[in-house]
Amino acid sequence: MLDLHCHILPGLDDGAERLEVSLSMAAMAADSGVTHIFATPHCNTRDTRKNFRTPALIDAYTALQDALDRAGIPVKILSGAEVLARGRFAEHLRAGDFMTLNGSRYLLVEFYFDEDPAYMERCMSAVEAEGLIPVVAHPERYFCVQRAPELAQLWAERGRILQLNKGSLLGELGEDAFTAASLLLRRGAVSVIASDAHHFLRRSPEMGELLPLLARRFPEVDPDLLLRRNPLRIAKDQAL
Ligand SMILES: [Fe+2]
């Protein structure tokens, strides 16, 4: 499996706070069958840790990979960021300040939970105007999607990629997120499921627990497509 969304880089956001946590997260992911992790720190947030495309951020992916290799943990780190659509989002887009997923055309974008759908649409159009493809992080967590899941379906029909959180399907992120996630999954609107892990204890990168749940509750879903083939296509900058 490839985990498209994971806060595994140490000390850069509210995910792994130090390298030991990153290593434990990677070991847990590897044990559950994950071979590649896109390291996607929060980016363009209100605080000072913007995680724009800088030499320091690029060094952070390499440093974590070196540490994993030294520890013998068989996981490949791919670059990325979870870009919050707010503030001077469009300006930063045009300036190329955001790390796309493994340097591909795919950009992982998140919104405030209570964001206005018209603003979300403008931001996704701005991403597309730069020749990039929006990957919408956890659409099931946005209030507008919880109220009207058809909205996210429409995004998918327009070529935006929907990435569900594992935790939503496991019921860890509330009933509304679970209901919206289930519906989008059953309607075939979802392209990827990822961990959005922040630690190894809570919101973990363990992906194995998802498989029996998918088999039992969503037999129409192809786990290999959502957990391996689609994220692999994104890593290779291929069409889904
Ligand atoms: Fe995230």
PDB file of N, CA, C and O and ligand atoms in Angstrom, residues 5 7 40 42 82 110 138 196 198 203, ligand 1:
ATOM      1  N   HIS A   5      -1.278  10.440   2.595  1.00  0.00           N
ATOM      2  CA  HIS A   5      -1.463  11.606   3.481  1.00  0.00           C
ATOM      3  C   HIS A   5      -1.014  11.217   4.886  1.00  0.00           C
ATOM      4  O   HIS A   5      -1.692  10.433   5.557  1.00  0.00           O
ATOM      5  N   HIS A   7       1.352  12.805   8.442  1.00  0.00           N
ATOM      6  CA  HIS A   7       2.124  13.868   9.104  1.00  0.00           C
ATOM      7  C   HIS A   7       3.307  13.236   9.830  1.00  0.00           C
ATOM      8  O   HIS A   7       3.382  13.260  11.056  1.00  0.00           O
ATOM      9  N   THR A  40       3.297  14.562   4.253  1.00  0.00           N
ATOM     10  CA  THR A  40       2.463  15.722   3.894  1.00  0.00           C
ATOM     11  C   THR A  40       2.221  16.632   5.100  1.00  0.00           C
ATOM     12  O   THR A  40       1.124  16.643   5.675  1.00  0.00           O
ATOM     13  N   HIS A  42       1.334  19.964   7.246  1.00  0.00           N
ATOM     14  CA  HIS A  42       0.431  21.093   7.012  1.00  0.00           C
ATOM     15  C   HIS A  42       1.227  22.232   6.377  1.00  0.00           C
ATOM     16  O   HIS A  42       2.385  22.460   6.726  1.00  0.00           O
ATOM     17  N   GLU A  82       0.187  19.115   2.793  1.00  0.00           N
ATOM     18  CA  GLU A  82      -1.267  19.269   2.845  1.00  0.00           C
ATOM     19  C   GLU A  82      -1.525  20.768   2.913  1.00  0.00           C
ATOM     20  O   GLU A  82      -1.343  21.395   3.960  1.00  0.00           O
ATOM     21  N   GLU A 110      -6.444  21.042   1.569  1.00  0.00           N
ATOM     22  CA  GLU A 110      -7.473  20.926   2.607  1.00  0.00           C
ATOM     23  C   GLU A 110      -8.123  22.291   2.831  1.00  0.00           C
ATOM     24  O   GLU A 110      -7.582  23.333   2.449  1.00  0.00           O
ATOM     25  N   HIS A 138      -9.664  14.578   2.892  1.00  0.00           N
ATOM     26  CA  HIS A 138     -10.835  14.255   3.731  1.00  0.00           C
ATOM     27  C   HIS A 138     -12.092  15.098   3.464  1.00  0.00           C
ATOM     28  O   HIS A 138     -12.545  15.833   4.362  1.00  0.00           O
ATOM     29  N   ASP A 196      -3.851   9.936   7.105  1.00  0.00           N
ATOM     30  CA  ASP A 196      -3.816  11.251   7.753  1.00  0.00           C
ATOM     31  C   ASP A 196      -3.295  11.091   9.187  1.00  0.00           C
ATOM     32  O   ASP A 196      -3.775  11.726  10.122  1.00  0.00           O
ATOM     33  N   HIS A 198      -1.124  11.261  12.558  1.00  0.00           N
ATOM     34  CA  HIS A 198      -0.394  12.313  13.273  1.00  0.00           C
ATOM     35  C   HIS A 198       0.528  11.729  14.347  1.00  0.00           C
ATOM     36  O   HIS A 198       1.317  12.438  14.941  1.00  0.00           O
ATOM     37  N   ARG A 203      -4.762   8.462  15.742  1.00  0.00           N
ATOM     38  CA  ARG A 203      -4.734   8.732  14.302  1.00  0.00           C
ATOM     39  C   ARG A 203      -3.472   8.113  13.699  1.00  0.00           C
ATOM     40  O   ARG A 203      -2.615   8.791  13.162  1.00  0.00           O
TER      41      ARG A 203
HETATM   42 FE    FE B   1      -3.756  15.931   7.360  1.00  0.00          FE
END
